[in-house]
Structures are given as C-alpha cells and as structure tokens.
Amino acid sequence: MATRVPPDLPAWALLREHYREVSARHLRELFSTDPQRARDLTFEAAGWRVDISKHRITRETIGLLIQLAEESGLVARREAMFRGERINTTEYRPVLHIALRLPRSRSLIVGDQDVVPQVHQVLDRMADFATRVRLGAWKGFTGERIRNVVNIGIGGSDLGPAMVHEALQFYADPNLRVRFVSNVDGSDLTLALRDLDPAATLFVVCSKTFTTLETMTNARSARAWLISKLGSERAIARHFVAVSTNEAAVREFGIAPENMFVFWDWVGGRYSVDSAIGLSVMIAIGPEAFREFLAGFHAMDEHFRSTPLHRNVPVLLGLLGVWYVNFFGCQTWAVVPYDHCLRRLPAYLQQLVMESNGKSVTLQGEAVSYATAPVVWGEPGTNGQHSFFQLLHQGTVLVPCDFIGFCEPQSDLLHHHDLLIANMLAQAEALAFGRSAEEVAARGVAPGLVPHRTFLGNRPSTILMAPKLTPRSLGALIALYEHAVFTQGAIWNINSFDQWGVELGKELAERIAPELCTDQDVQHDASTTQWILYYRERRARERRGEKIPPRAH
Ligand code: G6Q
C-alpha cells in the first residue's frame, strides 16, 4: 500500500502558504479587527465551553485545517473506529474504548458478537463488588471491613485510575483510603504499605497482560506481605482481586476467577480507565458516580462522531496541534489545569499523547518526513505560574497552552476560587496580548528596564471551562483529549494505538537484571558494561558488609 504523505496533500501546501501570512500577525490585531472573534471561536461540547480565539489563526486557517482533515480521511477513519474495524494494524485489533461507555440500550457488533452486553455485565459485577466493599459487607480474612484499597498497576493500568481518583476526591468515600503503587522501586510499595493494617487492606492488581514486570513484582511482594502479616495463604482470596484480560495468569497468581474483572484486547492500556481498570475509582466514588463518569465520555463520543468538523471540538483541538507542530515548529505543549485535584492530568496526558502519537513511521511502515506528537508537560495553576511561566511569557520558544478551569469550586473556600480563576484568565490574556515596550515605558519604568519588563505577547492558548469538576465533566474532558489525539494520528497517518517504542528497553532490562547479581559474562557496549560491573561490585561488597569509601571506583 502506498504511503499517504500529509505534506503532499493540497491543503498542506495551502497551509504552508497561509502560515507565512498568519504568523506575521499579532493576536492584538486579530482581535481588534474582528469584534466577533471571541464569540465565533468559542465552542460547546458535552458540557465544556472551549475558547480557541487566542490562537494564531483566522477563520481561513480553520477552513484549511478542516480541508486537511478531509483530505486525510479523518471521517472515514473515525467511522472505522466506531464500527470496530481493526484500525490498530500492527496489533491487528479494533480500537473500541468508545464501546466501554455505550449505554446499555445500544449495541455494537464486533465479529459476530455484541460487545455492549459484555461491557455492562462487567460493570454490573464491578458495581456489586464496589458496593459490598463500600458497605463493609466484603470482609477481610479476619472479618475486618476494608478500609484501604491499594491499586497495583503501571502505565495505562495506573495513570488513569490514579489521575481520576485524585480528580474526584470530593466524591470519594472519606472512610476509604485508596493508594496507587506503580514503580518497581521498592520504596513505592514500602511507603504505601507502611501504615496500613493488612487485615483491612484490599489489593486491586491491574494488568491487561498480567505479565508486566513492575506490576507482577509489586503484586508478589504485596502478597508476601499480606501472608506474613495474616499468617495464611487463604487470606489472598479476601484481599486480592485482579483486573486483566489474562485469566490463566490471574489464576496462576492465586486469584480465583470470581475475584477477577475482565476487559478485552480491544481496550488499549492508556484508553482503559473507563474499563474494569477503573475499579479502584469505582470503589472510591461508588457505582453511580462511575456511571456518570462514563456518561461524560459518551456525551463527548457522540459530539465527536456527529458534529460537523468546523464545530467539532476534539477535531479543532487536534488540528490546532497539527498547526503548531507542523507549521510553527512547536515541539512542546503545556497543559495547566486550574484545579488542584487535576494535578495528575498533565502526567496522564503525557502518556495519552506521547505514547499514542510519538511515532516516526506511517501506518504503511515508511519513515515520516514531518513532525508528530509534541512533548506534553504541565503543572496545576497557580503553582506553575511561580516556576515555568517565565519562559512561557518571555522565553524564546513558543509553547501553546491549554488552560482548564471550572466555574464552581469544590472546596468551601469560595474566595480562593475567584482568585484561582482570575489567575487563569489573566495568564491567557497576558500571553496573548502582552505589554509592549511603549506601554511599559508609559508606566514610568526606567528605560534600562523596559526591555526586561516587556511582554511581546502573541502566545497562544485554549481556555476550556465546565460548570464544575464532576465525574461527568471529567469523563467528557478525557474523551475530548482522546479524540483530539485520534484526529492528529489520522492527519499524521500513524498508528496511535500501538507502543512498540517501549519494548526494547524492557527487553534489555530483562537481560541486565540477572547480570547485576551474578558473575556471568557481560557483553554490552563499553558504557553499559562498565556500569553493570561497577554496580555489581558495589552491591557484592555491600552484601559482604564491607565499608565502601564514598569515592572508591
Ligand atoms: C498503554 C500501554 C502501557 C500499559 C502498561 C501496563 O497504552 O500499553 O502503558 O498500560 O505497560 O501494561 P499491563 O496492563 O499489561 O500491565
């Protein structure tokens, strides 16, 4: 199959031409010459209001970007996903996270099976289990009620539930402590367990494959901890449940099938928080709120599927990414949630964006000749303002930003919220419009300081606001980003659903692990070999109880 090369599309050439004109214009001018701009470039989707007027675009830019989406076959690709076609071509799988949030009344036939009843069957089992834990009906081995839930997983089996749990803390049962352990660094598990009562602790082991090194290492250590504390292997049945697609491995670990919650190979790890991988979240917030969360996703799915492209918010956000990455040459994108509970959102989006679209071959396997995913990063506002915002305002790189906020506060400290949102709006305003040298001088600033205190502005941002951070608005927000990432993947003609780039390091680590603690021959490059030998020697001397002088090599 011949590769479709995005830069060869007519719209790409037009955009390149158009970029020359638009990049020379300032947002000040774009706003002053177009009084309707803010109104016309603000869109609604699934309870979110999204303002893209502070981007370095004109209406013509949007028209050309939409032409690019059309020429790229975005609509056909979107339909292929919604129909359950195997669009993940390197793993030969459909991509059906949208099925996880379809209402019970709908159906989606994949192969010869309707997947919707399967999805709801698992959701019902999760709801039953979560309710029993929440009510104290599910007892630990010694008859104690569960007061601690420890989610063990990594990557997609951690970041989603960890971010969502943090985000929805105000909806969570305050009597349940939920923790997330992901790192193979033993400190993670040790710190998570050190003040927990094993008799009141439930482990939720989340792993699609149930073979992941970090998760299985942590799960085995947690199992050993529990057995040593409660004195019986039989305790496992009351204190461990699994979320996985691999029933055989779950059974082999010692978890009975009735304590296992399944999902399917058509759910990618980073798209799985709305599957049984969200079990810890459901235990924390309850089944009803979890269903609201799914309803939020679904509302955004419907918007993505049925709204014309020029008003389709995920499509527009995805296209803006293409505009900055491929035409302005931006290599990074900042996400700044003005809500403390969303502080893990940047980390979550890092995986979603960078694992999905950090690719350099096309669907047909040919090297791309254009940039793909940017580096995503961020911190919550207002904290970030006191660290990296200096660079956003006056640095030499252009960093588009997403500002995310809510009208209603979650805490009772109402006056804090006004300050929070004032800061968000102020930052977007300052970035876009800046303060010219003349304006600075007119304020009486000493001439020598004028260049230092000038803000050139013309720095783009999106403002996304919803009435309140709720399970529903959060679900819609996640789906919004999922579909923006999908849109970009379609334009870039890459597979957004595989992640072969994480394999090589894993494979080498498996080879190096035994080399660190045996005398076997080591054959790597000179640098790696040197480090293995250095580490091996230090560890051996430590094990022998020798004192090692700090500078000895
Ligand atoms: C996500 C990736 C990856 C995955 C983890 C954990 O899309 O596939 O982050 O979620 O490697 O994998 P398991 O769930 O199989 O343990």
PDB file of N, CA and C in Angstrom, residues 286-335:
ATOM      1  N   GLY A 286     -18.105   5.184  44.140  1.00  0.00           N
ATOM      2  CA  GLY A 286     -19.400   4.485  44.067  1.00  0.00           C
ATOM      3  C   GLY A 286     -19.835   4.262  42.633  1.00  0.00           C
ATOM      4  N   PRO A 287     -20.643   3.210  42.411  1.00  0.00           N
ATOM      5  CA  PRO A 287     -21.045   2.853  41.051  1.00  0.00           C
ATOM      6  C   PRO A 287     -21.838   3.938  40.330  1.00  0.00           C
ATOM      7  N   GLU A 288     -22.663   4.655  41.078  1.00  0.00           N
ATOM      8  CA  GLU A 288     -23.500   5.646  40.402  1.00  0.00           C
ATOM      9  C   GLU A 288     -22.636   6.765  39.813  1.00  0.00           C
ATOM     10  N   ALA A 289     -21.710   7.240  40.612  1.00  0.00           N
ATOM     11  CA  ALA A 289     -20.818   8.305  40.115  1.00  0.00           C
ATOM     12  C   ALA A 289     -19.948   7.776  38.985  1.00  0.00           C
ATOM     13  N   PHE A 290     -19.575   6.507  39.054  1.00  0.00           N
ATOM     14  CA  PHE A 290     -18.751   5.940  37.981  1.00  0.00           C
ATOM     15  C   PHE A 290     -19.547   5.906  36.673  1.00  0.00           C
ATOM     16  N   ARG A 291     -20.833   5.600  36.787  1.00  0.00           N
ATOM     17  CA  ARG A 291     -21.658   5.588  35.567  1.00  0.00           C
ATOM     18  C   ARG A 291     -21.807   6.999  34.994  1.00  0.00           C
ATOM     19  N   GLU A 292     -21.859   7.968  35.869  1.00  0.00           N
ATOM     20  CA  GLU A 292     -21.884   9.372  35.418  1.00  0.00           C
ATOM     21  C   GLU A 292     -20.595   9.714  34.656  1.00  0.00           C
ATOM     22  N   PHE A 293     -19.504   9.197  35.198  1.00  0.00           N
ATOM     23  CA  PHE A 293     -18.180   9.382  34.569  1.00  0.00           C
ATOM     24  C   PHE A 293     -18.226   8.827  33.142  1.00  0.00           C
ATOM     25  N   LEU A 294     -18.769   7.625  33.004  1.00  0.00           N
ATOM     26  CA  LEU A 294     -18.865   7.007  31.670  1.00  0.00           C
ATOM     27  C   LEU A 294     -19.807   7.806  30.765  1.00  0.00           C
ATOM     28  N   ALA A 295     -20.870   8.338  31.372  1.00  0.00           N
ATOM     29  CA  ALA A 295     -21.827   9.119  30.569  1.00  0.00           C
ATOM     30  C   ALA A 295     -21.141  10.362  29.996  1.00  0.00           C
ATOM     31  N   GLY A 296     -20.208  10.925  30.756  1.00  0.00           N
ATOM     32  CA  GLY A 296     -19.458  12.086  30.266  1.00  0.00           C
ATOM     33  C   GLY A 296     -18.627  11.720  29.046  1.00  0.00           C
ATOM     34  N   PHE A 297     -17.953  10.582  29.115  1.00  0.00           N
ATOM     35  CA  PHE A 297     -17.183  10.108  27.951  1.00  0.00           C
ATOM     36  C   PHE A 297     -18.125   9.971  26.749  1.00  0.00           C
ATOM     37  N   HIS A 298     -19.253   9.315  27.016  1.00  0.00           N
ATOM     38  CA  HIS A 298     -20.156   9.005  25.912  1.00  0.00           C
ATOM     39  C   HIS A 298     -20.686  10.280  25.250  1.00  0.00           C
ATOM     40  N   ALA A 299     -20.991  11.270  26.079  1.00  0.00           N
ATOM     41  CA  ALA A 299     -21.502  12.525  25.510  1.00  0.00           C
ATOM     42  C   ALA A 299     -20.445  13.118  24.558  1.00  0.00           C
ATOM     43  N   MET A 300     -19.179  13.042  24.949  1.00  0.00           N
ATOM     44  CA  MET A 300     -18.131  13.590  24.069  1.00  0.00           C
ATOM     45  C   MET A 300     -17.949  12.705  22.832  1.00  0.00           C
ATOM     46  N   ASP A 301     -18.106  11.382  23.013  1.00  0.00           N
ATOM     47  CA  ASP A 301     -18.022  10.484  21.847  1.00  0.00           C
ATOM     48  C   ASP A 301     -19.074  10.864  20.808  1.00  0.00           C
ATOM     49  N   GLU A 302     -20.286  11.124  21.305  1.00  0.00           N
ATOM     50  CA  GLU A 302     -21.384  11.463  20.393  1.00  0.00           C
ATOM     51  C   GLU A 302     -21.073  12.782  19.673  1.00  0.00           C
ATOM     52  N   HIS A 303     -20.557  13.720  20.444  1.00  0.00           N
ATOM     53  CA  HIS A 303     -20.186  15.011  19.846  1.00  0.00           C
ATOM     54  C   HIS A 303     -19.142  14.789  18.744  1.00  0.00           C
ATOM     55  N   PHE A 304     -18.132  13.979  19.073  1.00  0.00           N
ATOM     56  CA  PHE A 304     -17.039  13.742  18.122  1.00  0.00           C
ATOM     57  C   PHE A 304     -17.560  13.067  16.858  1.00  0.00           C
ATOM     58  N   ARG A 305     -18.498  12.156  17.069  1.00  0.00           N
ATOM     59  CA  ARG A 305     -18.960  11.378  15.919  1.00  0.00           C
ATOM     60  C   ARG A 305     -19.936  12.150  15.041  1.00  0.00           C
ATOM     61  N   SER A 306     -20.736  13.036  15.663  1.00  0.00           N
ATOM     62  CA  SER A 306     -21.834  13.587  14.867  1.00  0.00           C
ATOM     63  C   SER A 306     -21.751  15.094  14.591  1.00  0.00           C
ATOM     64  N   THR A 307     -20.835  15.800  15.200  1.00  0.00           N
ATOM     65  CA  THR A 307     -20.802  17.258  14.988  1.00  0.00           C
ATOM     66  C   THR A 307     -19.967  17.593  13.744  1.00  0.00           C
ATOM     67  N   PRO A 308     -20.474  18.491  12.910  1.00  0.00           N
ATOM     68  CA  PRO A 308     -19.681  18.887  11.729  1.00  0.00           C
ATOM     69  C   PRO A 308     -18.268  19.326  12.152  1.00  0.00           C
ATOM     70  N   LEU A 309     -17.310  19.030  11.287  1.00  0.00           N
ATOM     71  CA  LEU A 309     -15.912  19.232  11.664  1.00  0.00           C
ATOM     72  C   LEU A 309     -15.609  20.661  12.127  1.00  0.00           C
ATOM     73  N   HIS A 310     -16.266  21.661  11.510  1.00  0.00           N
ATOM     74  CA  HIS A 310     -15.895  23.038  11.867  1.00  0.00           C
ATOM     75  C   HIS A 310     -16.399  23.450  13.253  1.00  0.00           C
ATOM     76  N   ARG A 311     -17.249  22.595  13.880  1.00  0.00           N
ATOM     77  CA  ARG A 311     -17.682  22.886  15.261  1.00  0.00           C
ATOM     78  C   ARG A 311     -17.311  21.742  16.198  1.00  0.00           C
ATOM     79  N   ASN A 312     -16.543  20.813  15.682  1.00  0.00           N
ATOM     80  CA  ASN A 312     -16.237  19.593  16.431  1.00  0.00           C
ATOM     81  C   ASN A 312     -15.003  19.856  17.308  1.00  0.00           C
ATOM     82  N   VAL A 313     -15.232  19.938  18.612  1.00  0.00           N
ATOM     83  CA  VAL A 313     -14.166  20.432  19.499  1.00  0.00           C
ATOM     84  C   VAL A 313     -12.925  19.531  19.517  1.00  0.00           C
ATOM     85  N   PRO A 314     -13.066  18.202  19.665  1.00  0.00           N
ATOM     86  CA  PRO A 314     -11.844  17.395  19.625  1.00  0.00           C
ATOM     87  C   PRO A 314     -11.111  17.530  18.295  1.00  0.00           C
ATOM     88  N   VAL A 315     -11.874  17.639  17.210  1.00  0.00           N
ATOM     89  CA  VAL A 315     -11.239  17.797  15.890  1.00  0.00           C
ATOM     90  C   VAL A 315     -10.487  19.127  15.841  1.00  0.00           C
ATOM     91  N   LEU A 316     -11.132  20.189  16.315  1.00  0.00           N
ATOM     92  CA  LEU A 316     -10.479  21.501  16.272  1.00  0.00           C
ATOM     93  C   LEU A 316      -9.214  21.509  17.127  1.00  0.00           C
ATOM     94  N   LEU A 317      -9.296  20.913  18.331  1.00  0.00           N
ATOM     95  CA  LEU A 317      -8.095  20.908  19.190  1.00  0.00           C
ATOM     96  C   LEU A 317      -6.986  20.070  18.563  1.00  0.00           C
ATOM     97  N   GLY A 318      -7.370  18.948  17.971  1.00  0.00           N
ATOM     98  CA  GLY A 318      -6.372  18.113  17.301  1.00  0.00           C
ATOM     99  C   GLY A 318      -5.715  18.881  16.158  1.00  0.00           C
ATOM    100  N   LEU A 319      -6.527  19.583  15.385  1.00  0.00           N
ATOM    101  CA  LEU A 319      -5.992  20.324  14.234  1.00  0.00           C
ATOM    102  C   LEU A 319      -5.091  21.476  14.676  1.00  0.00           C
ATOM    103  N   LEU A 320      -5.457  22.108  15.791  1.00  0.00           N
ATOM    104  CA  LEU A 320      -4.584  23.179  16.294  1.00  0.00           C
ATOM    105  C   LEU A 320      -3.206  22.623  16.628  1.00  0.00           C
ATOM    106  N   GLY A 321      -3.196  21.407  17.173  1.00  0.00           N
ATOM    107  CA  GLY A 321      -1.910  20.762  17.467  1.00  0.00           C
ATOM    108  C   GLY A 321      -1.096  20.599  16.198  1.00  0.00           C
ATOM    109  N   VAL A 322      -1.740  20.158  15.148  1.00  0.00           N
ATOM    110  CA  VAL A 322      -1.045  19.981  13.861  1.00  0.00           C
ATOM    111  C   VAL A 322      -0.516  21.332  13.367  1.00  0.00           C
ATOM    112  N   TRP A 323      -1.341  22.342  13.491  1.00  0.00           N
ATOM    113  CA  TRP A 323      -0.973  23.698  13.040  1.00  0.00           C
ATOM    114  C   TRP A 323       0.324  24.163  13.723  1.00  0.00           C
ATOM    115  N   TYR A 324       0.391  23.979  15.034  1.00  0.00           N
ATOM    116  CA  TYR A 324       1.587  24.460  15.745  1.00  0.00           C
ATOM    117  C   TYR A 324       2.790  23.541  15.542  1.00  0.00           C
ATOM    118  N   VAL A 325       2.551  22.239  15.565  1.00  0.00           N
ATOM    119  CA  VAL A 325       3.676  21.300  15.439  1.00  0.00           C
ATOM    120  C   VAL A 325       4.270  21.375  14.033  1.00  0.00           C
ATOM    121  N   ASN A 326       3.428  21.328  13.036  1.00  0.00           N
ATOM    122  CA  ASN A 326       3.942  21.173  11.671  1.00  0.00           C
ATOM    123  C   ASN A 326       4.201  22.482  10.942  1.00  0.00           C
ATOM    124  N   PHE A 327       3.573  23.561  11.395  1.00  0.00           N
ATOM    125  CA  PHE A 327       3.775  24.812  10.663  1.00  0.00           C
ATOM    126  C   PHE A 327       4.567  25.828  11.483  1.00  0.00           C
ATOM    127  N   PHE A 328       4.277  25.937  12.766  1.00  0.00           N
ATOM    128  CA  PHE A 328       5.066  26.833  13.622  1.00  0.00           C
ATOM    129  C   PHE A 328       6.330  26.133  14.155  1.00  0.00           C
ATOM    130  N   GLY A 329       6.385  24.822  14.021  1.00  0.00           N
ATOM    131  CA  GLY A 329       7.556  24.096  14.521  1.00  0.00           C
ATOM    132  C   GLY A 329       7.589  23.944  16.034  1.00  0.00           C
ATOM    133  N   CYS A 330       6.433  24.038  16.696  1.00  0.00           N
ATOM    134  CA  CYS A 330       6.409  23.885  18.171  1.00  0.00           C
ATOM    135  C   CYS A 330       6.701  22.434  18.532  1.00  0.00           C
ATOM    136  N   GLN A 331       7.522  22.252  19.522  1.00  0.00           N
ATOM    137  CA  GLN A 331       7.845  20.879  19.927  1.00  0.00           C
ATOM    138  C   GLN A 331       7.228  20.509  21.270  1.00  0.00           C
ATOM    139  N   THR A 332       6.636  21.483  21.940  1.00  0.00           N
ATOM    140  CA  THR A 332       6.015  21.148  23.225  1.00  0.00           C
ATOM    141  C   THR A 332       4.642  21.795  23.346  1.00  0.00           C
ATOM    142  N   TRP A 333       3.881  21.267  24.296  1.00  0.00           N
ATOM    143  CA  TRP A 333       2.515  21.741  24.538  1.00  0.00           C
ATOM    144  C   TRP A 333       2.300  21.693  26.035  1.00  0.00           C
ATOM    145  N   ALA A 334       1.869  22.800  26.624  1.00  0.00           N
ATOM    146  CA  ALA A 334       1.676  22.798  28.085  1.00  0.00           C
ATOM    147  C   ALA A 334       0.198  22.631  28.433  1.00  0.00           C
ATOM    148  N   VAL A 335      -0.048  21.845  29.465  1.00  0.00           N
ATOM    149  CA  VAL A 335      -1.419  21.670  29.969  1.00  0.00           C
ATOM    150  C   VAL A 335      -1.418  22.159  31.416  1.00  0.00           C
TER     151      VAL A 335
END
